[in-house]
PDB file of C-alpha atoms and ligand atoms in Angstrom:
ATOM      1  CA  UNK A   1     -22.134  59.571  31.423  1.00  0.00           C
ATOM      2  CA  UNK A   2     -19.390  61.500  33.119  1.00  0.00           C
ATOM      3  CA  UNK A   3     -15.652  61.971  33.168  1.00  0.00           C
ATOM      4  CA  UNK A   4     -12.960  64.259  31.884  1.00  0.00           C
ATOM      5  CA  UNK A   5     -12.871  65.852  28.459  1.00  0.00           C
ATOM      6  CA  UNK A   6      -9.554  64.154  27.749  1.00  0.00           C
ATOM      7  CA  UNK A   7      -7.674  61.255  29.273  1.00  0.00           C
ATOM      8  CA  UNK A   8      -4.517  63.024  30.501  1.00  0.00           C
ATOM      9  CA  UNK A   9      -2.716  60.511  32.684  1.00  0.00           C
ATOM     10  CA  UNK A  10      -3.391  57.502  34.883  1.00  0.00           C
ATOM     11  CA  UNK A  11      -3.913  59.399  38.146  1.00  0.00           C
ATOM     12  CA  UNK A  12      -6.254  61.926  36.581  1.00  0.00           C
ATOM     13  CA  UNK A  13      -8.389  59.290  34.882  1.00  0.00           C
ATOM     14  CA  UNK A  14      -8.589  56.849  37.787  1.00  0.00           C
ATOM     15  CA  UNK A  15      -9.430  59.656  40.169  1.00  0.00           C
ATOM     16  CA  UNK A  16     -12.155  60.962  37.836  1.00  0.00           C
ATOM     17  CA  UNK A  17     -13.502  57.453  37.266  1.00  0.00           C
ATOM     18  CA  UNK A  18     -13.714  56.647  40.968  1.00  0.00           C
ATOM     19  CA  UNK A  19     -15.480  59.885  41.754  1.00  0.00           C
ATOM     20  CA  UNK A  20     -18.083  59.637  38.996  1.00  0.00           C
ATOM     21  CA  UNK A  21     -18.687  55.962  39.826  1.00  0.00           C
ATOM     22  CA  UNK A  22     -19.276  56.705  43.483  1.00  0.00           C
ATOM     23  CA  UNK A  23     -21.590  59.597  42.573  1.00  0.00           C
ATOM     24  CA  UNK A  24     -23.747  57.166  40.570  1.00  0.00           C
ATOM     25  CA  UNK A  25     -22.751  57.756  36.943  1.00  0.00           C
ATOM     26  CA  UNK A  26     -23.590  54.840  34.672  1.00  0.00           C
ATOM     27  CA  UNK A  27     -20.775  55.299  32.135  1.00  0.00           C
ATOM     28  CA  UNK A  28     -17.276  56.756  32.134  1.00  0.00           C
ATOM     29  CA  UNK A  29     -16.408  59.270  29.413  1.00  0.00           C
ATOM     30  CA  UNK A  30     -12.931  60.438  28.416  1.00  0.00           C
ATOM     31  CA  UNK A  31     -11.354  61.352  25.107  1.00  0.00           C
ATOM     32  CA  UNK A  32      -8.271  59.501  23.904  1.00  0.00           C
ATOM     33  CA  UNK A  33      -8.451  60.915  20.372  1.00  0.00           C
ATOM     34  CA  UNK A  34      -9.315  64.588  20.726  1.00  0.00           C
ATOM     35  CA  UNK A  35     -10.669  66.806  17.948  1.00  0.00           C
ATOM     36  CA  UNK A  36      -8.967  70.136  18.758  1.00  0.00           C
ATOM     37  CA  UNK A  37      -9.573  73.359  16.908  1.00  0.00           C
ATOM     38  CA  UNK A  38      -5.856  74.178  16.983  1.00  0.00           C
ATOM     39  CA  UNK A  39      -3.213  71.633  15.976  1.00  0.00           C
ATOM     40  CA  UNK A  40      -1.070  73.099  18.764  1.00  0.00           C
ATOM     41  CA  UNK A  41      -3.516  71.972  21.473  1.00  0.00           C
ATOM     42  CA  UNK A  42      -3.216  68.649  23.322  1.00  0.00           C
ATOM     43  CA  UNK A  43      -4.424  65.989  20.893  1.00  0.00           C
ATOM     44  CA  UNK A  44      -5.045  63.194  23.391  1.00  0.00           C
ATOM     45  CA  UNK A  45      -3.032  60.109  24.334  1.00  0.00           C
ATOM     46  CA  UNK A  46      -4.406  57.925  21.549  1.00  0.00           C
ATOM     47  CA  UNK A  47      -4.149  54.183  22.147  1.00  0.00           C
ATOM     48  CA  UNK A  48      -2.426  54.722  25.517  1.00  0.00           C
ATOM     49  CA  UNK A  49      -5.532  56.672  26.543  1.00  0.00           C
ATOM     50  CA  UNK A  50      -7.768  53.801  25.451  1.00  0.00           C
ATOM     51  CA  UNK A  51      -5.765  51.439  27.646  1.00  0.00           C
ATOM     52  CA  UNK A  52      -6.186  53.731  30.640  1.00  0.00           C
ATOM     53  CA  UNK A  53      -9.933  53.857  29.985  1.00  0.00           C
ATOM     54  CA  UNK A  54     -10.038  50.041  30.079  1.00  0.00           C
ATOM     55  CA  UNK A  55      -8.128  50.001  33.329  1.00  0.00           C
ATOM     56  CA  UNK A  56     -10.497  52.563  34.860  1.00  0.00           C
ATOM     57  CA  UNK A  57     -13.448  50.561  33.592  1.00  0.00           C
ATOM     58  CA  UNK A  58     -12.127  47.329  35.119  1.00  0.00           C
ATOM     59  CA  UNK A  59     -11.621  49.032  38.430  1.00  0.00           C
ATOM     60  CA  UNK A  60     -14.951  50.858  38.653  1.00  0.00           C
ATOM     61  CA  UNK A  61     -17.188  48.547  36.633  1.00  0.00           C
ATOM     62  CA  UNK A  62     -18.294  51.496  34.485  1.00  0.00           C
ATOM     63  CA  UNK A  63     -18.537  50.940  30.740  1.00  0.00           C
ATOM     64  CA  UNK A  64     -16.656  53.453  28.595  1.00  0.00           C
ATOM     65  CA  UNK A  65     -17.728  56.000  26.004  1.00  0.00           C
ATOM     66  CA  UNK A  66     -14.956  57.590  23.964  1.00  0.00           C
ATOM     67  CA  UNK A  67     -14.653  59.431  20.673  1.00  0.00           C
ATOM     68  CA  UNK A  68     -13.390  57.943  17.445  1.00  0.00           C
ATOM     69  CA  UNK A  69     -12.403  60.418  14.739  1.00  0.00           C
ATOM     70  CA  UNK A  70     -10.751  58.313  12.076  1.00  0.00           C
ATOM     71  CA  UNK A  71     -12.354  55.357  10.272  1.00  0.00           C
ATOM     72  CA  UNK A  72      -8.982  53.578  10.566  1.00  0.00           C
ATOM     73  CA  UNK A  73      -9.248  53.719  14.381  1.00  0.00           C
ATOM     74  CA  UNK A  74     -12.752  52.281  14.691  1.00  0.00           C
ATOM     75  CA  UNK A  75     -11.587  48.700  15.297  1.00  0.00           C
ATOM     76  CA  UNK A  76      -9.155  49.589  18.066  1.00  0.00           C
ATOM     77  CA  UNK A  77     -11.575  51.991  19.747  1.00  0.00           C
ATOM     78  CA  UNK A  78     -14.328  49.359  19.548  1.00  0.00           C
ATOM     79  CA  UNK A  79     -12.011  46.919  21.326  1.00  0.00           C
ATOM     80  CA  UNK A  80     -11.622  49.330  24.228  1.00  0.00           C
ATOM     81  CA  UNK A  81     -14.997  51.082  24.539  1.00  0.00           C
ATOM     82  CA  UNK A  82     -18.586  49.948  24.929  1.00  0.00           C
ATOM     83  CA  UNK A  83     -19.996  53.065  23.238  1.00  0.00           C
ATOM     84  CA  UNK A  84     -18.376  54.874  20.306  1.00  0.00           C
ATOM     85  CA  UNK A  85     -18.728  58.657  20.284  1.00  0.00           C
ATOM     86  CA  UNK A  86     -18.962  60.514  17.015  1.00  0.00           C
ATOM     87  CA  UNK A  87     -18.093  64.099  17.862  1.00  0.00           C
ATOM     88  CA  UNK A  88     -19.843  67.180  16.682  1.00  0.00           C
ATOM     89  CA  UNK A  89     -17.110  67.920  14.150  1.00  0.00           C
ATOM     90  CA  UNK A  90     -17.477  64.448  12.635  1.00  0.00           C
ATOM     91  CA  UNK A  91     -21.261  64.241  12.392  1.00  0.00           C
ATOM     92  CA  UNK A  92     -21.140  64.296   8.615  1.00  0.00           C
ATOM     93  CA  UNK A  93     -18.004  62.224   8.136  1.00  0.00           C
ATOM     94  CA  UNK A  94     -19.888  59.651   6.115  1.00  0.00           C
ATOM     95  CA  UNK A  95     -17.114  57.038   5.806  1.00  0.00           C
ATOM     96  CA  UNK A  96     -16.706  57.211   9.606  1.00  0.00           C
ATOM     97  CA  UNK A  97     -20.459  56.818  10.139  1.00  0.00           C
ATOM     98  CA  UNK A  98     -20.465  53.739   7.912  1.00  0.00           C
ATOM     99  CA  UNK A  99     -17.477  52.267   9.717  1.00  0.00           C
ATOM    100  CA  UNK A 100     -18.998  52.665  13.199  1.00  0.00           C
ATOM    101  CA  UNK A 101     -22.183  51.249  11.717  1.00  0.00           C
ATOM    102  CA  UNK A 102     -20.233  48.073  10.974  1.00  0.00           C
ATOM    103  CA  UNK A 103     -18.418  47.997  14.347  1.00  0.00           C
ATOM    104  CA  UNK A 104     -21.059  46.107  16.321  1.00  0.00           C
ATOM    105  CA  UNK A 105     -20.854  48.754  19.043  1.00  0.00           C
ATOM    106  CA  UNK A 106     -23.575  51.246  19.985  1.00  0.00           C
ATOM    107  CA  UNK A 107     -22.920  54.777  18.777  1.00  0.00           C
ATOM    108  CA  UNK A 108     -23.309  58.136  20.525  1.00  0.00           C
ATOM    109  CA  UNK A 109     -23.886  60.586  17.696  1.00  0.00           C
ATOM    110  CA  UNK A 110     -23.367  64.235  18.592  1.00  0.00           C
ATOM    111  CA  UNK A 111     -25.146  66.935  16.678  1.00  0.00           C
ATOM    112  CA  UNK A 112     -22.879  69.078  14.520  1.00  0.00           C
ATOM    113  CA  UNK A 113     -22.667  72.614  15.789  1.00  0.00           C
ATOM    114  CA  UNK A 114     -24.369  73.944  12.663  1.00  0.00           C
ATOM    115  CA  UNK A 115     -26.437  70.870  11.823  1.00  0.00           C
ATOM    116  CA  UNK A 116     -30.194  70.835  11.562  1.00  0.00           C
ATOM    117  CA  UNK A 117     -32.272  68.122  13.175  1.00  0.00           C
ATOM    118  CA  UNK A 118     -32.845  66.655   9.708  1.00  0.00           C
ATOM    119  CA  UNK A 119     -29.110  66.479   9.095  1.00  0.00           C
ATOM    120  CA  UNK A 120     -28.579  64.759  12.454  1.00  0.00           C
ATOM    121  CA  UNK A 121     -31.238  62.192  11.602  1.00  0.00           C
ATOM    122  CA  UNK A 122     -29.725  61.572   8.159  1.00  0.00           C
ATOM    123  CA  UNK A 123     -26.334  61.043   9.816  1.00  0.00           C
ATOM    124  CA  UNK A 124     -27.937  58.453  12.120  1.00  0.00           C
ATOM    125  CA  UNK A 125     -29.399  56.827   9.020  1.00  0.00           C
ATOM    126  CA  UNK A 126     -25.869  56.153   7.710  1.00  0.00           C
ATOM    127  CA  UNK A 127     -25.221  54.091  10.847  1.00  0.00           C
ATOM    128  CA  UNK A 128     -28.568  52.273  10.617  1.00  0.00           C
ATOM    129  CA  UNK A 129     -27.952  51.366   6.985  1.00  0.00           C
ATOM    130  CA  UNK A 130     -24.968  49.248   8.048  1.00  0.00           C
ATOM    131  CA  UNK A 131     -27.298  47.204  10.230  1.00  0.00           C
ATOM    132  CA  UNK A 132     -26.505  49.010  13.476  1.00  0.00           C
ATOM    133  CA  UNK A 133     -29.697  50.235  15.132  1.00  0.00           C
ATOM    134  CA  UNK A 134     -28.039  51.217  18.388  1.00  0.00           C
ATOM    135  CA  UNK A 135     -27.699  54.958  18.047  1.00  0.00           C
ATOM    136  CA  UNK A 136     -28.006  57.475  20.872  1.00  0.00           C
ATOM    137  CA  UNK A 137     -28.478  61.057  19.699  1.00  0.00           C
ATOM    138  CA  UNK A 138     -26.804  63.906  21.578  1.00  0.00           C
ATOM    139  CA  UNK A 139     -27.742  67.575  21.636  1.00  0.00           C
ATOM    140  CA  UNK A 140     -24.636  69.550  22.635  1.00  0.00           C
ATOM    141  CA  UNK A 141     -25.497  73.056  21.545  1.00  0.00           C
ATOM    142  CA  UNK A 142     -25.306  74.748  18.188  1.00  0.00           C
ATOM    143  CA  UNK A 143     -23.292  77.767  17.210  1.00  0.00           C
ATOM    144  CA  UNK A 144     -25.108  80.884  18.353  1.00  0.00           C
ATOM    145  CA  UNK A 145     -24.352  84.592  18.076  1.00  0.00           C
ATOM    146  CA  UNK A 146     -23.667  85.262  21.732  1.00  0.00           C
ATOM    147  CA  UNK A 147     -20.287  84.533  23.322  1.00  0.00           C
ATOM    148  CA  UNK A 148     -21.952  84.538  26.772  1.00  0.00           C
ATOM    149  CA  UNK A 149     -22.162  80.773  26.321  1.00  0.00           C
ATOM    150  CA  UNK A 150     -19.892  78.526  24.255  1.00  0.00           C
ATOM    151  CA  UNK A 151     -22.831  77.255  22.207  1.00  0.00           C
ATOM    152  CA  UNK A 152     -26.581  77.735  22.213  1.00  0.00           C
ATOM    153  CA  UNK A 153     -28.256  74.730  23.818  1.00  0.00           C
ATOM    154  CA  UNK A 154     -31.212  73.786  21.648  1.00  0.00           C
ATOM    155  CA  UNK A 155     -33.396  72.094  24.222  1.00  0.00           C
ATOM    156  CA  UNK A 156     -36.419  72.104  21.949  1.00  0.00           C
ATOM    157  CA  UNK A 157     -34.477  69.640  19.825  1.00  0.00           C
ATOM    158  CA  UNK A 158     -34.994  67.069  22.601  1.00  0.00           C
ATOM    159  CA  UNK A 159     -38.796  66.745  22.248  1.00  0.00           C
ATOM    160  CA  UNK A 160     -38.461  67.224  18.477  1.00  0.00           C
ATOM    161  CA  UNK A 161     -36.056  64.286  18.247  1.00  0.00           C
ATOM    162  CA  UNK A 162     -38.110  62.186  20.658  1.00  0.00           C
ATOM    163  CA  UNK A 163     -41.176  62.749  18.508  1.00  0.00           C
ATOM    164  CA  UNK A 164     -39.364  61.847  15.303  1.00  0.00           C
ATOM    165  CA  UNK A 165     -37.300  58.809  16.282  1.00  0.00           C
ATOM    166  CA  UNK A 166     -37.297  56.002  18.791  1.00  0.00           C
ATOM    167  CA  UNK A 167     -33.622  56.655  19.543  1.00  0.00           C
ATOM    168  CA  UNK A 168     -32.574  57.682  23.037  1.00  0.00           C
ATOM    169  CA  UNK A 169     -31.688  61.375  23.265  1.00  0.00           C
ATOM    170  CA  UNK A 170     -29.059  62.703  25.629  1.00  0.00           C
ATOM    171  CA  UNK A 171     -27.899  66.240  26.341  1.00  0.00           C
ATOM    172  CA  UNK A 172     -24.361  67.485  26.918  1.00  0.00           C
ATOM    173  CA  UNK A 173     -24.672  70.641  29.028  1.00  0.00           C
ATOM    174  CA  UNK A 174     -20.876  70.931  29.322  1.00  0.00           C
ATOM    175  CA  UNK A 175     -20.075  71.654  25.668  1.00  0.00           C
ATOM    176  CA  UNK A 176     -23.389  73.473  25.295  1.00  0.00           C
ATOM    177  CA  UNK A 177     -22.481  76.125  27.851  1.00  0.00           C
ATOM    178  CA  UNK A 178     -18.694  75.973  28.161  1.00  0.00           C
ATOM    179  CA  UNK A 179     -18.915  77.073  31.796  1.00  0.00           C
ATOM    180  CA  UNK A 180     -19.112  74.831  34.825  1.00  0.00           C
ATOM    181  CA  UNK A 181     -21.382  77.249  36.699  1.00  0.00           C
ATOM    182  CA  UNK A 182     -24.057  76.880  33.999  1.00  0.00           C
ATOM    183  CA  UNK A 183     -23.964  73.089  33.764  1.00  0.00           C
ATOM    184  CA  UNK A 184     -26.309  72.208  36.675  1.00  0.00           C
ATOM    185  CA  UNK A 185     -29.096  74.520  35.461  1.00  0.00           C
ATOM    186  CA  UNK A 186     -28.936  73.168  31.915  1.00  0.00           C
ATOM    187  CA  UNK A 187     -28.696  69.572  33.151  1.00  0.00           C
ATOM    188  CA  UNK A 188     -31.918  70.080  35.119  1.00  0.00           C
ATOM    189  CA  UNK A 189     -33.561  71.698  32.128  1.00  0.00           C
ATOM    190  CA  UNK A 190     -32.503  68.817  29.880  1.00  0.00           C
ATOM    191  CA  UNK A 191     -34.091  66.231  32.145  1.00  0.00           C
ATOM    192  CA  UNK A 192     -37.248  68.343  32.360  1.00  0.00           C
ATOM    193  CA  UNK A 193     -37.307  68.517  28.547  1.00  0.00           C
ATOM    194  CA  UNK A 194     -37.324  64.730  28.361  1.00  0.00           C
ATOM    195  CA  UNK A 195     -33.669  63.821  27.814  1.00  0.00           C
ATOM    196  CA  UNK A 196     -32.868  60.159  28.452  1.00  0.00           C
ATOM    197  CA  UNK A 197     -29.404  60.913  29.757  1.00  0.00           C
ATOM    198  CA  UNK A 198     -26.665  63.458  30.237  1.00  0.00           C
ATOM    199  CA  UNK A 199     -23.034  63.678  29.187  1.00  0.00           C
ATOM    200  CA  UNK A 200     -21.147  65.759  31.738  1.00  0.00           C
ATOM    201  CA  UNK A 201     -17.468  66.663  31.961  1.00  0.00           C
ATOM    202  CA  UNK A 202     -15.943  66.091  35.396  1.00  0.00           C
ATOM    203  CA  UNK A 203     -12.280  66.595  36.272  1.00  0.00           C
ATOM    204  CA  UNK A 204     -10.536  65.949  39.615  1.00  0.00           C
ATOM    205  CA  UNK A 205      -8.833  69.336  39.313  1.00  0.00           C
ATOM    206  CA  UNK A 206     -10.505  71.482  36.628  1.00  0.00           C
ATOM    207  CA  UNK A 207      -7.948  74.299  36.887  1.00  0.00           C
ATOM    208  CA  UNK A 208      -5.265  71.973  35.565  1.00  0.00           C
ATOM    209  CA  UNK A 209      -7.352  70.331  32.798  1.00  0.00           C
ATOM    210  CA  UNK A 210      -5.561  70.164  29.443  1.00  0.00           C
ATOM    211  CA  UNK A 211      -8.839  70.448  27.573  1.00  0.00           C
ATOM    212  CA  UNK A 212     -12.117  72.276  28.291  1.00  0.00           C
ATOM    213  CA  UNK A 213     -10.999  73.402  31.751  1.00  0.00           C
ATOM    214  CA  UNK A 214     -13.707  76.058  32.124  1.00  0.00           C
ATOM    215  CA  UNK A 215     -16.603  73.655  31.771  1.00  0.00           C
ATOM    216  CA  UNK A 216     -15.519  70.718  33.946  1.00  0.00           C
ATOM    217  CA  UNK A 217     -17.387  70.112  37.198  1.00  0.00           C
ATOM    218  CA  UNK A 218     -15.389  69.213  40.273  1.00  0.00           C
ATOM    219  CA  UNK A 219     -16.230  65.773  41.694  1.00  0.00           C
ATOM    220  CA  UNK A 220     -18.136  67.293  44.643  1.00  0.00           C
ATOM    221  CA  UNK A 221     -20.220  69.425  42.267  1.00  0.00           C
ATOM    222  CA  UNK A 222     -21.076  66.393  40.153  1.00  0.00           C
ATOM    223  CA  UNK A 223     -21.965  64.354  43.189  1.00  0.00           C
ATOM    224  CA  UNK A 224     -24.262  67.119  44.494  1.00  0.00           C
ATOM    225  CA  UNK A 225     -26.001  67.250  41.109  1.00  0.00           C
ATOM    226  CA  UNK A 226     -26.566  63.484  41.099  1.00  0.00           C
ATOM    227  CA  UNK A 227     -27.974  63.580  44.635  1.00  0.00           C
ATOM    228  CA  UNK A 228     -30.326  66.355  43.627  1.00  0.00           C
ATOM    229  CA  UNK A 229     -31.503  64.418  40.542  1.00  0.00           C
ATOM    230  CA  UNK A 230     -32.266  61.353  42.561  1.00  0.00           C
ATOM    231  CA  UNK A 231     -34.512  63.431  44.767  1.00  0.00           C
ATOM    232  CA  UNK A 232     -36.522  65.188  42.135  1.00  0.00           C
ATOM    233  CA  UNK A 233     -36.340  63.081  38.969  1.00  0.00           C
ATOM    234  CA  UNK A 234     -39.336  61.036  40.243  1.00  0.00           C
ATOM    235  CA  UNK A 235     -41.388  64.249  40.273  1.00  0.00           C
ATOM    236  CA  UNK A 236     -40.903  64.333  36.499  1.00  0.00           C
ATOM    237  CA  UNK A 237     -41.782  60.670  36.227  1.00  0.00           C
ATOM    238  CA  UNK A 238     -38.099  59.875  35.595  1.00  0.00           C
ATOM    239  CA  UNK A 239     -35.805  57.355  37.250  1.00  0.00           C
ATOM    240  CA  UNK A 240     -32.045  57.669  37.588  1.00  0.00           C
ATOM    241  CA  UNK A 241     -30.696  54.253  36.660  1.00  0.00           C
ATOM    242  CA  UNK A 242     -27.832  53.052  38.772  1.00  0.00           C
ATOM    243  CA  UNK A 243     -25.155  50.995  36.998  1.00  0.00           C
ATOM    244  CA  UNK A 244     -25.974  47.812  38.900  1.00  0.00           C
ATOM    245  CA  UNK A 245     -29.422  47.924  37.311  1.00  0.00           C
ATOM    246  CA  UNK A 246     -27.934  47.929  33.793  1.00  0.00           C
ATOM    247  CA  UNK A 247     -28.163  44.212  33.340  1.00  0.00           C
ATOM    248  CA  UNK A 248     -27.276  44.158  29.663  1.00  0.00           C
ATOM    249  CA  UNK A 249     -24.096  46.142  30.245  1.00  0.00           C
ATOM    250  CA  UNK A 250     -23.144  43.850  33.114  1.00  0.00           C
ATOM    251  CA  UNK A 251     -23.719  40.827  30.888  1.00  0.00           C
ATOM    252  CA  UNK A 252     -21.652  42.324  28.079  1.00  0.00           C
ATOM    253  CA  UNK A 253     -18.801  43.109  30.432  1.00  0.00           C
ATOM    254  CA  UNK A 254     -18.610  39.513  31.653  1.00  0.00           C
ATOM    255  CA  UNK A 255     -17.735  38.398  28.145  1.00  0.00           C
ATOM    256  CA  UNK A 256     -14.934  40.931  27.858  1.00  0.00           C
ATOM    257  CA  UNK A 257     -11.667  39.402  26.769  1.00  0.00           C
ATOM    258  CA  UNK A 258     -13.250  36.174  25.585  1.00  0.00           C
TER     259      UNK A 258
HETATM  260  C1  PEP B 301     -16.248  65.984  23.715  1.00  0.00           C
HETATM  261  O1  PEP B 301     -17.245  65.303  24.044  1.00  0.00           O
HETATM  262  O2  PEP B 301     -15.228  66.097  24.415  1.00  0.00           O
HETATM  263  C2  PEP B 301     -16.312  66.767  22.463  1.00  0.00           C
HETATM  264  C3  PEP B 301     -15.209  67.071  21.774  1.00  0.00           C
HETATM  265  O3  PEP B 301     -17.564  67.133  22.161  1.00  0.00           O
HETATM  266  P1  PEP B 301     -18.160  67.831  20.833  1.00  0.00           P
HETATM  267  O4  PEP B 301     -17.843  66.902  19.711  1.00  0.00           O
HETATM  268  O5  PEP B 301     -19.625  67.921  21.150  1.00  0.00           O
HETATM  269  O6  PEP B 301     -17.504  69.172  20.712  1.00  0.00           O
HETATM  270 MN1   MN B 302     -14.641  68.406  25.903  1.00  0.00          MN
END
C-alpha cells in the first residue's frame, strides 16, 4: 500500500498514484482527513480529497486506503475507499471503532504509539463485535526515548500478533522511522519478520510535501524497493502479489457505483 501522506491536489495525487501503480503497489494510500499534532498544520482536503482518491483509483485500478477520524465521516469515507484506516491516534476511539465495524468495509487498524499488543487486540475486538471480521493490524512504531528515529519500530510485535490472531499484519516503516533513508531497511526487516504487507509513503516531490516530507520515498526509490522485493521475497517463502491477482478486489470494483 503506497502513496502520499496527504492528498494535496489533483496533480500530486495522480502522479503519486500512477507511479506506485506502475511500481507494483496493490493499493493506493492518501489521507483526506489528516490527524495533525498542531491545529495550524495542513488538515487535509476532506471530501474533496476523497473524490480525488476515487479519480486516481478509477485511473490506475488501485483500490484506496484512507483514514477516517470522525464517526460522523465513516459513511462518506466508506463510499470512497475500499479500506478504512484507523490512525494511531484513534486506536482507542471506541465509538469510531464501532462505527467502522458497522461500515461493511475492511479496516486497517494502526497501533497506538503507546499501546500494548493487548490493547491493539482489544481495539480490533470492538470492530469484530459489530460483525466485521475484516481487520488488518498495522505496526507503525511506538514512542521510544531516542529522537534518532521518529518512533521505535517494534518488529517483534509482528510474530507476536501473528501467533495470537489470524488477522493479517502489516508494517508501516515510514511513520516508524520518520526518515526516507531508513524506510528500505525497515521494509526488508518487516518482510523478514513475517509481515503480510507494507504501508509506505511515496510522494512525487518529497521536498514539497505538506505532511511528513522527511519520510516520503521518491517514486524511483519506491520502484527500486519493489523490484528488489520481487527478487528476494521468494527466498523467504513470500510472494509479492500484483494487483491483477487480487481477484476479490477486482470483483468488488466492478460493482462500484451500482
Ligand atoms: C498516516 O498513515 O498518515 C498516519 C497519520 O499514520 P499514524 O496514524 O500511524 O501516525
Ligand atoms: Mn503520514
